[in-house]
mmCIF file of C-alpha atoms and ligand atoms in Angstrom:
data_model
loop_
_atom_site.group_PDB
_atom_site.id
_atom_site.type_symbol
_atom_site.label_atom_id
_atom_site.label_comp_id
_atom_site.label_asym_id
_atom_site.label_seq_id
_atom_site.Cartn_x
_atom_site.Cartn_y
_atom_site.Cartn_z
ATOM 1 C CA MET A 226 25.952 -15.335 206.084
ATOM 2 C CA ASP A 227 24.258 -17.893 208.357
ATOM 3 C CA ASP A 228 20.994 -17.389 210.174
ATOM 4 C CA LEU A 229 22.491 -16.705 213.600
ATOM 5 C CA GLN A 230 24.819 -14.094 212.154
ATOM 6 C CA MET A 231 21.848 -12.408 210.471
ATOM 7 C CA GLN A 232 19.877 -12.402 213.748
ATOM 8 C CA LEU A 233 22.845 -10.850 215.550
ATOM 9 C CA LEU A 234 23.271 -8.136 212.924
ATOM 10 C CA LEU A 235 19.560 -7.393 213.114
ATOM 11 C CA ASP A 236 19.742 -7.130 216.875
ATOM 12 C CA LEU A 237 22.697 -4.739 216.706
ATOM 13 C CA HIS A 238 21.244 -2.465 214.014
ATOM 14 C CA ARG A 239 17.506 -2.529 214.512
ATOM 15 C CA SER A 240 17.332 -0.050 217.387
ATOM 16 C CA ASN A 241 19.494 2.515 215.581
ATOM 17 C CA VAL A 242 17.784 5.347 213.753
ATOM 18 C CA ARG A 243 19.932 4.573 210.699
ATOM 19 C CA GLN A 244 21.609 1.469 209.387
ATOM 20 C CA GLY A 245 24.185 3.460 207.441
ATOM 21 C CA PRO A 246 25.759 6.941 207.292
ATOM 22 C CA GLY A 247 23.336 9.779 206.545
ATOM 23 C CA GLY A 248 21.446 12.693 208.049
ATOM 24 C CA ASP A 249 18.131 14.515 207.910
ATOM 25 C CA ALA A 250 19.756 17.721 206.641
ATOM 26 C CA GLU A 251 21.484 15.737 203.893
ATOM 27 C CA THR A 252 18.268 13.951 202.900
ATOM 28 C CA LYS A 253 16.608 17.392 202.667
ATOM 29 C CA ARG A 254 19.503 18.732 200.622
ATOM 30 C CA ALA A 255 19.038 15.872 198.146
ATOM 31 C CA MET A 256 15.281 16.606 197.992
ATOM 32 C CA GLU A 257 16.097 20.209 197.116
ATOM 33 C CA LEU A 258 18.695 19.259 194.502
ATOM 34 C CA ALA A 259 16.092 17.009 192.895
ATOM 35 C CA GLY A 260 13.511 19.830 192.992
ATOM 36 C CA LEU A 261 10.973 17.582 194.687
ATOM 37 C CA ALA A 262 9.123 20.127 196.797
ATOM 38 C CA ARG A 263 7.839 21.800 193.653
ATOM 39 C CA SER A 264 6.310 18.697 192.038
ATOM 40 C CA ARG A 265 3.466 16.956 193.825
ATOM 41 C CA PRO A 266 1.795 14.603 194.589
ATOM 42 C CA LEU A 267 4.612 12.087 194.212
ATOM 43 C CA LYS A 268 4.934 8.341 194.126
ATOM 44 C CA ILE A 269 8.265 7.310 195.652
ATOM 45 C CA ALA A 270 10.070 4.005 196.201
ATOM 46 C CA ASP A 271 12.670 3.968 199.020
ATOM 47 C CA VAL A 272 14.842 0.950 198.250
ATOM 48 C CA GLY A 273 16.830 -0.655 201.085
ATOM 49 C CA CYS A 274 14.971 1.575 203.518
ATOM 50 C CA GLY A 275 16.086 -0.149 206.749
ATOM 51 C CA THR A 276 14.111 1.206 209.695
ATOM 52 C CA GLY A 277 13.105 4.205 207.594
ATOM 53 C CA ALA A 278 15.140 7.285 208.533
ATOM 54 C CA SER A 279 14.779 8.660 205.001
ATOM 55 C CA THR A 280 11.309 7.165 204.397
ATOM 56 C CA ILE A 281 9.780 9.003 207.337
ATOM 57 C CA LEU A 282 11.450 12.305 206.473
ATOM 58 C CA LEU A 283 10.254 12.063 202.861
ATOM 59 C CA ALA A 284 6.734 11.344 204.115
ATOM 60 C CA LYS A 285 6.829 14.377 206.406
ATOM 61 C CA GLU A 286 8.384 16.823 203.952
ATOM 62 C CA LEU A 287 6.610 15.956 200.720
ATOM 63 C CA ASP A 288 3.131 15.343 199.431
ATOM 64 C CA ALA A 289 3.960 11.755 198.586
ATOM 65 C CA HIS A 290 3.143 8.103 198.970
ATOM 66 C CA ILE A 291 6.211 6.028 199.658
ATOM 67 C CA THR A 292 6.756 2.324 199.077
ATOM 68 C CA ALA A 293 9.473 1.319 201.540
ATOM 69 C CA VAL A 294 11.374 -1.755 200.384
ATOM 70 C CA ASP A 295 13.717 -3.949 202.397
ATOM 71 C CA PHE A 296 14.493 -7.662 202.457
ATOM 72 C CA LEU A 297 14.475 -7.789 206.277
ATOM 73 C CA PRO A 298 10.903 -7.864 207.634
ATOM 74 C CA GLU A 299 12.129 -6.947 211.131
ATOM 75 C CA PHE A 300 13.379 -3.586 209.834
ATOM 76 C CA LEU A 301 10.056 -2.982 208.095
ATOM 77 C CA ASP A 302 8.157 -3.748 211.331
ATOM 78 C CA GLU A 303 10.284 -1.179 213.129
ATOM 79 C CA LEU A 304 9.725 1.308 210.301
ATOM 80 C CA HIS A 305 5.962 0.829 210.580
ATOM 81 C CA THR A 306 6.031 1.504 214.344
ATOM 82 C CA ARG A 307 8.112 4.644 213.811
ATOM 83 C CA ALA A 308 5.819 5.815 211.018
ATOM 84 C CA ILE A 309 2.847 5.577 213.407
ATOM 85 C CA ASP A 310 4.770 7.554 216.041
ATOM 86 C CA HIS A 311 5.480 10.267 213.459
ATOM 87 C CA GLY A 312 1.881 10.318 212.196
ATOM 88 C CA VAL A 313 2.807 9.321 208.632
ATOM 89 C CA ALA A 314 1.848 5.631 208.536
ATOM 90 C CA ASP A 315 -0.947 6.296 206.020
ATOM 91 C CA ARG A 316 1.604 7.620 203.510
ATOM 92 C CA ILE A 317 3.891 4.615 203.646
ATOM 93 C CA THR A 318 3.477 1.060 202.348
ATOM 94 C CA THR A 319 6.144 -1.441 203.336
ATOM 95 C CA LEU A 320 7.254 -4.092 200.877
ATOM 96 C CA ASN A 321 9.358 -7.065 201.889
ATOM 97 C CA CYS A 322 11.368 -8.021 198.839
ATOM 98 C CA SER A 323 14.845 -7.988 197.379
ATOM 99 C CA MET A 324 16.056 -4.924 195.537
ATOM 100 C CA ASP A 325 17.139 -7.078 192.597
ATOM 101 C CA ALA A 326 13.621 -8.470 192.097
ATOM 102 C CA LEU A 327 11.340 -5.460 192.507
ATOM 103 C CA PRO A 328 7.753 -6.239 191.484
ATOM 104 C CA PHE A 329 7.028 -2.741 190.138
ATOM 105 C CA THR A 330 5.580 -1.817 186.772
ATOM 106 C CA GLU A 331 7.221 0.261 184.085
ATOM 107 C CA GLY A 332 7.081 4.016 184.717
ATOM 108 C CA GLU A 333 5.337 3.596 188.076
ATOM 109 C CA PHE A 334 7.376 6.054 190.147
ATOM 110 C CA ASP A 335 8.201 9.760 190.141
ATOM 111 C CA VAL A 336 11.190 9.119 192.397
ATOM 112 C CA ILE A 337 13.432 6.222 193.356
ATOM 113 C CA TRP A 338 15.313 6.932 196.575
ATOM 114 C CA SER A 339 18.042 4.728 198.025
ATOM 115 C CA GLU A 340 20.446 5.635 200.837
ATOM 116 C CA GLY A 341 23.416 3.431 201.661
ATOM 117 C CA ALA A 342 21.906 0.327 200.104
ATOM 118 C CA VAL A 343 22.497 -0.030 196.355
ATOM 119 C CA TYR A 344 25.948 -1.575 196.962
ATOM 120 C CA ASN A 345 24.100 -4.747 197.978
ATOM 121 C CA MET A 346 23.356 -5.407 194.309
ATOM 122 C CA GLY A 347 26.059 -3.098 192.948
ATOM 123 C CA PHE A 348 25.658 0.489 191.788
ATOM 124 C CA GLU A 349 25.642 -0.233 188.067
ATOM 125 C CA ALA A 350 23.264 -3.191 188.337
ATOM 126 C CA GLY A 351 20.950 -1.169 190.591
ATOM 127 C CA VAL A 352 20.737 2.052 188.615
ATOM 128 C CA SER A 353 20.290 0.168 185.339
ATOM 129 C CA ALA A 354 17.627 -2.221 186.695
ATOM 130 C CA TRP A 355 15.599 0.427 188.535
ATOM 131 C CA ARG A 356 15.452 2.892 185.625
ATOM 132 C CA ARG A 357 12.457 1.249 183.980
ATOM 133 C CA PHE A 358 10.305 1.806 187.084
ATOM 134 C CA LEU A 359 10.738 5.584 186.765
ATOM 135 C CA LYS A 360 8.564 7.868 184.691
ATOM 136 C CA THR A 361 10.418 9.790 181.994
ATOM 137 C CA GLY A 362 11.731 12.863 183.801
ATOM 138 C CA GLY A 363 11.521 10.994 187.108
ATOM 139 C CA LYS A 364 14.342 11.363 189.617
ATOM 140 C CA LEU A 365 16.842 8.878 191.013
ATOM 141 C CA ILE A 366 18.497 9.775 194.315
ATOM 142 C CA VAL A 367 21.096 7.267 195.407
ATOM 143 C CA SER A 368 23.985 7.351 197.860
ATOM 144 C CA GLU A 369 27.050 5.267 197.126
ATOM 145 C CA ILE A 370 30.458 4.778 198.721
ATOM 146 C CA THR A 371 32.863 6.981 196.719
ATOM 147 C CA TRP A 372 36.577 7.818 196.565
ATOM 148 C CA LEU A 373 37.089 11.517 197.265
ATOM 149 C CA SER A 374 40.341 11.795 195.282
ATOM 150 C CA ALA A 375 42.224 10.062 192.465
ATOM 151 C CA THR A 376 44.700 8.246 194.717
ATOM 152 C CA ARG A 377 44.663 6.724 198.203
ATOM 153 C CA PRO A 378 46.867 4.715 200.590
ATOM 154 C CA PRO A 379 47.405 1.045 199.593
ATOM 155 C CA GLU A 380 46.000 -0.246 202.927
ATOM 156 C CA LEU A 381 42.695 1.457 202.230
ATOM 157 C CA GLN A 382 42.638 0.484 198.577
ATOM 158 C CA SER A 383 43.117 -3.187 199.399
ATOM 159 C CA HIS A 384 40.427 -3.143 202.105
ATOM 160 C CA TRP A 385 37.816 -1.831 199.682
ATOM 161 C CA GLU A 386 38.958 -4.033 196.823
ATOM 162 C CA THR A 387 37.794 -6.963 198.939
ATOM 163 C CA GLU A 388 34.743 -5.295 200.507
ATOM 164 C CA TYR A 389 33.282 -3.570 197.460
ATOM 165 C CA PRO A 390 35.370 -3.500 194.292
ATOM 166 C CA GLU A 391 32.854 -1.156 192.626
ATOM 167 C CA ILE A 392 33.963 1.726 194.885
ATOM 168 C CA ASP A 393 35.146 4.508 192.544
ATOM 169 C CA VAL A 394 35.504 8.267 192.104
ATOM 170 C CA ALA A 395 32.407 10.430 191.586
ATOM 171 C CA SER A 396 33.225 11.114 187.924
ATOM 172 C CA ALA A 397 33.075 7.357 187.245
ATOM 173 C CA LYS A 398 29.720 6.993 189.036
ATOM 174 C CA ILE A 399 28.334 9.996 187.151
ATOM 175 C CA GLY A 400 29.584 8.474 183.884
ATOM 176 C CA LEU A 401 27.694 5.270 184.691
ATOM 177 C CA LEU A 402 24.516 7.240 185.311
ATOM 178 C CA GLU A 403 24.914 8.905 181.897
ATOM 179 C CA ARG A 404 25.582 5.609 180.149
ATOM 180 C CA HIS A 405 22.466 4.089 181.683
ATOM 181 C CA GLY A 406 20.074 6.770 180.491
ATOM 182 C CA TYR A 407 20.145 9.357 183.248
ATOM 183 C CA SER A 408 21.019 13.032 183.203
ATOM 184 C CA PRO A 409 23.055 13.843 186.354
ATOM 185 C CA GLU A 410 21.656 16.866 188.196
ATOM 186 C CA GLY A 411 23.593 16.960 191.440
ATOM 187 C CA TYR A 412 26.283 15.411 193.605
ATOM 188 C CA PHE A 413 27.494 16.096 197.115
ATOM 189 C CA VAL A 414 29.519 14.285 199.752
ATOM 190 C CA LEU A 415 28.130 13.180 203.118
ATOM 191 C CA PRO A 416 30.037 15.140 205.800
ATOM 192 C CA VAL A 417 31.885 13.451 208.667
ATOM 193 C CA HIS A 418 29.049 13.924 211.194
ATOM 194 C CA CYS A 419 26.820 11.684 209.054
ATOM 195 C CA TRP A 420 29.263 8.847 209.765
ATOM 196 C CA LEU A 421 30.335 9.554 213.327
ATOM 197 C CA GLU A 422 27.529 11.310 215.205
ATOM 198 C CA ASN A 423 24.659 9.819 213.207
ATOM 199 C CA TYR A 424 25.840 6.262 212.657
ATOM 200 C CA TYR A 425 29.003 4.968 214.312
ATOM 201 C CA ARG A 426 28.700 6.637 217.756
ATOM 202 C CA PRO A 427 25.130 5.427 218.435
ATOM 203 C CA MET A 428 26.146 1.943 217.299
ATOM 204 C CA GLN A 429 29.276 1.968 219.477
ATOM 205 C CA SER A 430 27.231 2.964 222.505
ATOM 206 C CA ARG A 431 25.277 -0.291 222.081
ATOM 207 C CA PHE A 432 28.244 -2.678 221.813
ATOM 208 C CA ASP A 433 28.491 -3.503 225.541
ATOM 209 C CA ALA A 434 24.792 -4.249 225.986
ATOM 210 C CA PHE A 435 24.805 -6.243 222.746
ATOM 211 C CA LEU A 436 27.720 -8.428 223.886
ATOM 212 C CA GLU A 437 26.056 -8.842 227.271
ATOM 213 C CA ARG A 438 22.747 -9.948 225.690
ATOM 214 C CA HIS A 439 24.542 -12.595 223.668
ATOM 215 C CA GLY A 440 26.719 -13.901 226.517
ATOM 216 C CA HIS A 441 29.906 -12.630 224.825
ATOM 217 C CA SER A 442 29.590 -15.400 222.253
ATOM 218 C CA ASP A 443 32.315 -15.743 219.628
ATOM 219 C CA GLN A 444 29.885 -14.765 216.897
ATOM 220 C CA ALA A 445 28.710 -11.645 218.736
ATOM 221 C CA LYS A 446 32.330 -10.676 219.389
ATOM 222 C CA ALA A 447 33.211 -11.229 215.729
ATOM 223 C CA ILE A 448 30.467 -8.825 214.685
ATOM 224 C CA VAL A 449 31.602 -6.143 217.125
ATOM 225 C CA ASP A 450 35.235 -6.627 216.040
ATOM 226 C CA ALA A 451 34.295 -6.200 212.400
ATOM 227 C CA GLU A 452 32.352 -2.997 213.174
ATOM 228 C CA ARG A 453 35.239 -1.673 215.289
ATOM 229 C CA HIS A 454 37.638 -2.371 212.445
ATOM 230 C CA GLU A 455 35.393 -0.518 209.994
ATOM 231 C CA ILE A 456 35.117 2.446 212.377
ATOM 232 C CA ALA A 457 38.885 2.625 212.957
ATOM 233 C CA LEU A 458 39.451 2.557 209.228
ATOM 234 C CA TYR A 459 37.000 5.401 208.734
ATOM 235 C CA GLU A 460 38.574 7.470 211.487
ATOM 236 C CA LYS A 461 42.029 7.030 209.955
ATOM 237 C CA PHE A 462 41.117 7.486 206.290
ATOM 238 C CA ARG A 463 37.993 9.642 206.300
ATOM 239 C CA ASP A 464 39.561 12.202 203.947
ATOM 240 C CA TYR A 465 39.756 9.581 201.214
ATOM 241 C CA TYR A 466 36.215 8.190 201.044
ATOM 242 C CA SER A 467 32.628 8.917 201.939
ATOM 243 C CA TYR A 468 29.181 8.363 200.590
ATOM 244 C CA GLY A 469 28.450 10.443 197.530
ATOM 245 C CA VAL A 470 24.815 11.442 197.067
ATOM 246 C CA TYR A 471 23.835 11.366 193.377
ATOM 247 C CA VAL A 472 20.754 13.024 191.922
ATOM 248 C CA ALA A 473 19.825 12.178 188.337
ATOM 249 C CA LYS A 474 16.870 12.467 185.994
ATOM 250 C CA LYS A 475 15.604 9.699 183.723
ATOM 251 C CA VAL A 476 15.959 10.893 180.128
HETATM 252 N N1 LIG B 1325 18.498 3.320 203.943
HETATM 253 C C1 LIG B 1325 18.708 2.923 205.321
HETATM 254 C C2 LIG B 1325 19.379 1.555 205.462
HETATM 255 C C3 LIG B 1325 20.761 1.438 204.867
HETATM 256 S S1 LIG B 1325 21.549 -0.112 205.275
HETATM 257 C C4 LIG B 1325 19.506 3.985 206.037
HETATM 258 O O1 LIG B 1325 20.132 4.815 205.365
HETATM 259 O O2 LIG B 1325 19.522 3.975 207.272
HETATM 260 C C5 LIG B 1325 21.172 -1.122 203.884
HETATM 261 C C6 LIG B 1325 19.780 -1.715 203.890
HETATM 262 O O3 LIG B 1325 19.624 -2.518 202.734
HETATM 263 C C7 LIG B 1325 19.482 -2.622 205.088
HETATM 264 O O4 LIG B 1325 18.270 -2.233 205.666
HETATM 265 C C8 LIG B 1325 19.379 -4.023 204.482
HETATM 266 O O5 LIG B 1325 18.448 -4.844 205.132
HETATM 267 C C9 LIG B 1325 18.927 -3.706 203.073
HETATM 268 N N2 LIG B 1325 19.270 -4.721 202.089
HETATM 269 C C10 LIG B 1325 20.438 -5.383 201.942
HETATM 270 N N3 LIG B 1325 20.380 -6.203 200.884
HETATM 271 C C11 LIG B 1325 19.140 -6.064 200.350
HETATM 272 C C12 LIG B 1325 18.477 -6.645 199.231
HETATM 273 N N4 LIG B 1325 19.069 -7.531 198.446
HETATM 274 N N5 LIG B 1325 17.210 -6.253 198.976
HETATM 275 C C13 LIG B 1325 16.587 -5.336 199.755
HETATM 276 N N6 LIG B 1325 17.168 -4.754 200.818
HETATM 277 C C14 LIG B 1325 18.428 -5.112 201.111
#
């Protein structure tokens, strides 16, 4: 990805509440599945936090300090502004670094949280690398693109084989968690509104202004076309894939 493309993507996504499918109710459901409200105070890392939809909710709901990690400083700046607006800035530290080179120490965290982001380094690489930063008994909460059934149409299969070959069924993801030293404690599927109302529709509503701002350049159009393609694919095949939310304990 070149620099201009990155700037365009930033411009398109920065003003959205989320940079991927998700929802406050679903983040709370994962907190409950992980039993977090009962254990406090907590030290949490939110990896690939974007502009902080989950970070800010965690800060509001829990007695916790959260280290919010992303490799795009512009997202972290936006997160900081939002944290001030929500009155939780003192509970959040932003950290600009890559998720595959986290500078944490062994056993530092009670919780590692990551919504819609681990695919950037790959699920298996992420869950295995991050484990050492958790205390024994600490919780991993991670959302990951997941097949909802054993078979699917060839058109969809071939799209994801290029986009993210690690996409798999939940039983395979849960097996990976077990093999990498976690005890799975919960799994649920993000419902359709997490994709459409919370993510795609707000993004779509910004396409025209985005194209306008960038003089309908070929690169801006290419980005919008790619997003439109992704949305159309989701609308057609939404019964076959979603994000799975996985909750696991370090054993
Ligand atoms: N958790 C947020 C953002 C999800 S989008 C939400 O649910 O809204 C994925 C995020 O991962 C983006 O913010 C992107 O900047 C970040 N990201 C991508 N590759 C990364 C990497 N190698 N290291 C750290 N963050 C990365």
